[in-house]
Coordinates of N, CA, C and O in Angstrom, one line a residue:
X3 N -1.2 139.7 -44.5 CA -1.3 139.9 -43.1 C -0.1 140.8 -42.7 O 1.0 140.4 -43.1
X4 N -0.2 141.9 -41.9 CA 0.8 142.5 -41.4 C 1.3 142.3 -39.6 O 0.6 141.9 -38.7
X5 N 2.2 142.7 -39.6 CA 2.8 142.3 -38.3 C 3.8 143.3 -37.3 O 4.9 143.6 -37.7
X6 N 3.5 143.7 -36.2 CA 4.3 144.8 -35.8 C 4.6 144.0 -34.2 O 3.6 143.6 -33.6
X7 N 5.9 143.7 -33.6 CA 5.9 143.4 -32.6 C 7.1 144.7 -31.6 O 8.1 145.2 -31.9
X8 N 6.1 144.7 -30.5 CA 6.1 145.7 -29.5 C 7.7 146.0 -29.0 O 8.2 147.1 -28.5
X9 N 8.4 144.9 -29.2 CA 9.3 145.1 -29.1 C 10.5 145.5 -30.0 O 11.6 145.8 -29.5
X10 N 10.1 145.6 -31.4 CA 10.4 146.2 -32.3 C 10.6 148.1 -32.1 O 11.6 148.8 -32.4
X11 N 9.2 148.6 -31.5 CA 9.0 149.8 -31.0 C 9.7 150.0 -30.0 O 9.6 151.2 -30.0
X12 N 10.6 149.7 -28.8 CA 11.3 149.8 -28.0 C 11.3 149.3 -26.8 O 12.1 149.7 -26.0
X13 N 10.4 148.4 -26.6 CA 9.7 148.2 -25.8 C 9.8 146.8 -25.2 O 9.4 145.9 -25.9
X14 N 10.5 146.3 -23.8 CA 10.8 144.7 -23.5 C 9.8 144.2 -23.3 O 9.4 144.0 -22.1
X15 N 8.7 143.5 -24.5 CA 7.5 143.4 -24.7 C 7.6 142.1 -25.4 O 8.3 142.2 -26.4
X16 N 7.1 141.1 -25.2 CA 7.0 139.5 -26.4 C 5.1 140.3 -27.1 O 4.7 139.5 -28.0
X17 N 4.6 140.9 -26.9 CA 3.4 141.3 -27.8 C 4.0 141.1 -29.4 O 5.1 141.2 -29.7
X18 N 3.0 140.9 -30.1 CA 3.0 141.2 -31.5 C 1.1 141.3 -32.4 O 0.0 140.7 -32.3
X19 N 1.5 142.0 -33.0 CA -0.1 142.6 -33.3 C 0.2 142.0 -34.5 O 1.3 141.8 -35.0
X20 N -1.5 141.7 -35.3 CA -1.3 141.0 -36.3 C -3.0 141.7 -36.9 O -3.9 141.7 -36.1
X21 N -3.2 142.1 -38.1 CA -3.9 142.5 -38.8 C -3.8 142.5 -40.5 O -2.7 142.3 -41.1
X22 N -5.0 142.9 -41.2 CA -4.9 143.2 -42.3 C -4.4 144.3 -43.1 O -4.1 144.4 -44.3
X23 N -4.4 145.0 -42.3 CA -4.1 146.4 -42.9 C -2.8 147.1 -42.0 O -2.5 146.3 -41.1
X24 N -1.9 148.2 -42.0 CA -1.4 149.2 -41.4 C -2.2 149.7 -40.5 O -2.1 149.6 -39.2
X25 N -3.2 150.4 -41.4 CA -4.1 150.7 -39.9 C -4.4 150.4 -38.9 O -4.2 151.0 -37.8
X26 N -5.5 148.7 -39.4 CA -5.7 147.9 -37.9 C -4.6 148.1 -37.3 O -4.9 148.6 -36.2
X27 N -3.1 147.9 -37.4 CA -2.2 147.2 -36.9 C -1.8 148.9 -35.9 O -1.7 148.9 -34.7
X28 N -1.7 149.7 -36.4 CA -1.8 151.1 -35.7 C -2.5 151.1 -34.6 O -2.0 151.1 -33.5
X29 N -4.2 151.0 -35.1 CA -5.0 151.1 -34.2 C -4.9 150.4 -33.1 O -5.3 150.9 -32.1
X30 N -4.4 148.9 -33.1 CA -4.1 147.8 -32.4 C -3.3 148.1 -31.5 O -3.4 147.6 -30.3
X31 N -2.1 149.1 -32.0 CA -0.6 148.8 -31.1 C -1.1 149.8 -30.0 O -0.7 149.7 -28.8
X32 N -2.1 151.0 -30.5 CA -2.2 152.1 -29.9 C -2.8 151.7 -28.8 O -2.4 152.1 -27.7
X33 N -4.3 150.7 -28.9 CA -4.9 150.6 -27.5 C -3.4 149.6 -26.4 O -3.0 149.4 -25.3
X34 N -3.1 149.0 -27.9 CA -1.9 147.9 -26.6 C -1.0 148.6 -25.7 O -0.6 148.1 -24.7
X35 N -0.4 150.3 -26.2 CA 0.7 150.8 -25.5 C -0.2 151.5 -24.8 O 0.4 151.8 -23.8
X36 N -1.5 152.0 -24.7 CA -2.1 152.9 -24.0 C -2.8 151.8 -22.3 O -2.9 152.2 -21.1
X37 N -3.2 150.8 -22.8 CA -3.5 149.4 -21.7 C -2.5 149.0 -20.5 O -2.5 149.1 -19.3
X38 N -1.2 148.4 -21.9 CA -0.3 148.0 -21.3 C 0.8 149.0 -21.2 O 0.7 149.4 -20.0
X39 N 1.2 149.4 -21.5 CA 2.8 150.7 -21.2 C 2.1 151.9 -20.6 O 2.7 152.7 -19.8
X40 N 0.8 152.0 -20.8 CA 0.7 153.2 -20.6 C 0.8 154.9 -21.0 O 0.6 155.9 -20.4
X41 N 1.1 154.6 -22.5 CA 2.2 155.2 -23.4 C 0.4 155.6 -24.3 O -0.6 154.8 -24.4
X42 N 0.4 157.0 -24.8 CA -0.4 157.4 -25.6 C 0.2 157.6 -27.2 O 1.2 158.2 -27.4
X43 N -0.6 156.9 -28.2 CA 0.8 157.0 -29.4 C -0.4 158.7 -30.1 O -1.6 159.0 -30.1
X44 N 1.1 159.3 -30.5 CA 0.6 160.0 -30.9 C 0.4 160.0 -32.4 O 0.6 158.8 -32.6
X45 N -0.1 160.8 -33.8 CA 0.0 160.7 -34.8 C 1.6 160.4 -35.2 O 2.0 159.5 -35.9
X46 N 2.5 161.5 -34.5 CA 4.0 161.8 -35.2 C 4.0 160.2 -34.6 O 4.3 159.5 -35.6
X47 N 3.7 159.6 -33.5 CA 4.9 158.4 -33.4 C 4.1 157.0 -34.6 O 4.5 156.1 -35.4
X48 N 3.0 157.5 -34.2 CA 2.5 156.7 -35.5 C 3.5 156.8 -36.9 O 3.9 155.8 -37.6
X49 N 3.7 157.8 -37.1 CA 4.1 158.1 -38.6 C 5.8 157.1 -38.3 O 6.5 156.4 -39.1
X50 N 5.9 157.2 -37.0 CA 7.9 156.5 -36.8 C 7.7 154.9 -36.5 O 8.6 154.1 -36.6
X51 N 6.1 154.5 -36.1 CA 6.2 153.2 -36.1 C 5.6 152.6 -36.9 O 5.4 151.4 -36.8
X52 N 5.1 153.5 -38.2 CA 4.7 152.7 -39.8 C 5.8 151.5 -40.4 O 5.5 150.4 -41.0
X53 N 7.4 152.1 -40.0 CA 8.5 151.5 -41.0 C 8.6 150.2 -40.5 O 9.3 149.4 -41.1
X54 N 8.2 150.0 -39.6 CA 8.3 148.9 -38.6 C 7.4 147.8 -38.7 O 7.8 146.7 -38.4
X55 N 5.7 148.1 -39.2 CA 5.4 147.0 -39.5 C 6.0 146.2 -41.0 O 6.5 146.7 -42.0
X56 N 5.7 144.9 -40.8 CA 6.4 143.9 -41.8 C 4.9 143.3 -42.2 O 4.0 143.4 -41.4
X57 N 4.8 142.8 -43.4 CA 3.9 142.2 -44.2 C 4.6 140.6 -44.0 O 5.8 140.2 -44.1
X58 N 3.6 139.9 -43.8 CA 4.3 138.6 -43.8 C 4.0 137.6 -45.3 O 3.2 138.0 -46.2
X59 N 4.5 136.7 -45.4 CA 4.3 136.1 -46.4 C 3.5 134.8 -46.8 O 3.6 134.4 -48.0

């Protein structure tokens, strides 16, 4: 399972996305910042908020 929390991205957000893949977890953050922030992720910021998800254990 992987894990990306919104606040990690820069954001004063308690969100955390949770999926199987990078992807989902992409796809996931993207509708969450586009809903909630408002924020459209682009490819490039995709590529800056890859390092950021964590695989859990």
């Amino acid at each position: 399972m992987k894990t990306l929390k919104c606040r990690d991205v820069g954001f004063d957000c308690p969100a955390e996305i949770h999926a199987a893949t990078d992807e989902e977890v992409l796809a996931q953050a993207a509708q969450h910042a586009s809903t909630v922030h408002g924020v459209t992720v682009t490819p490039e910021m995709a590529e800056g908020i890859k390092p950021l998800i964590r695989g859990e254990v």
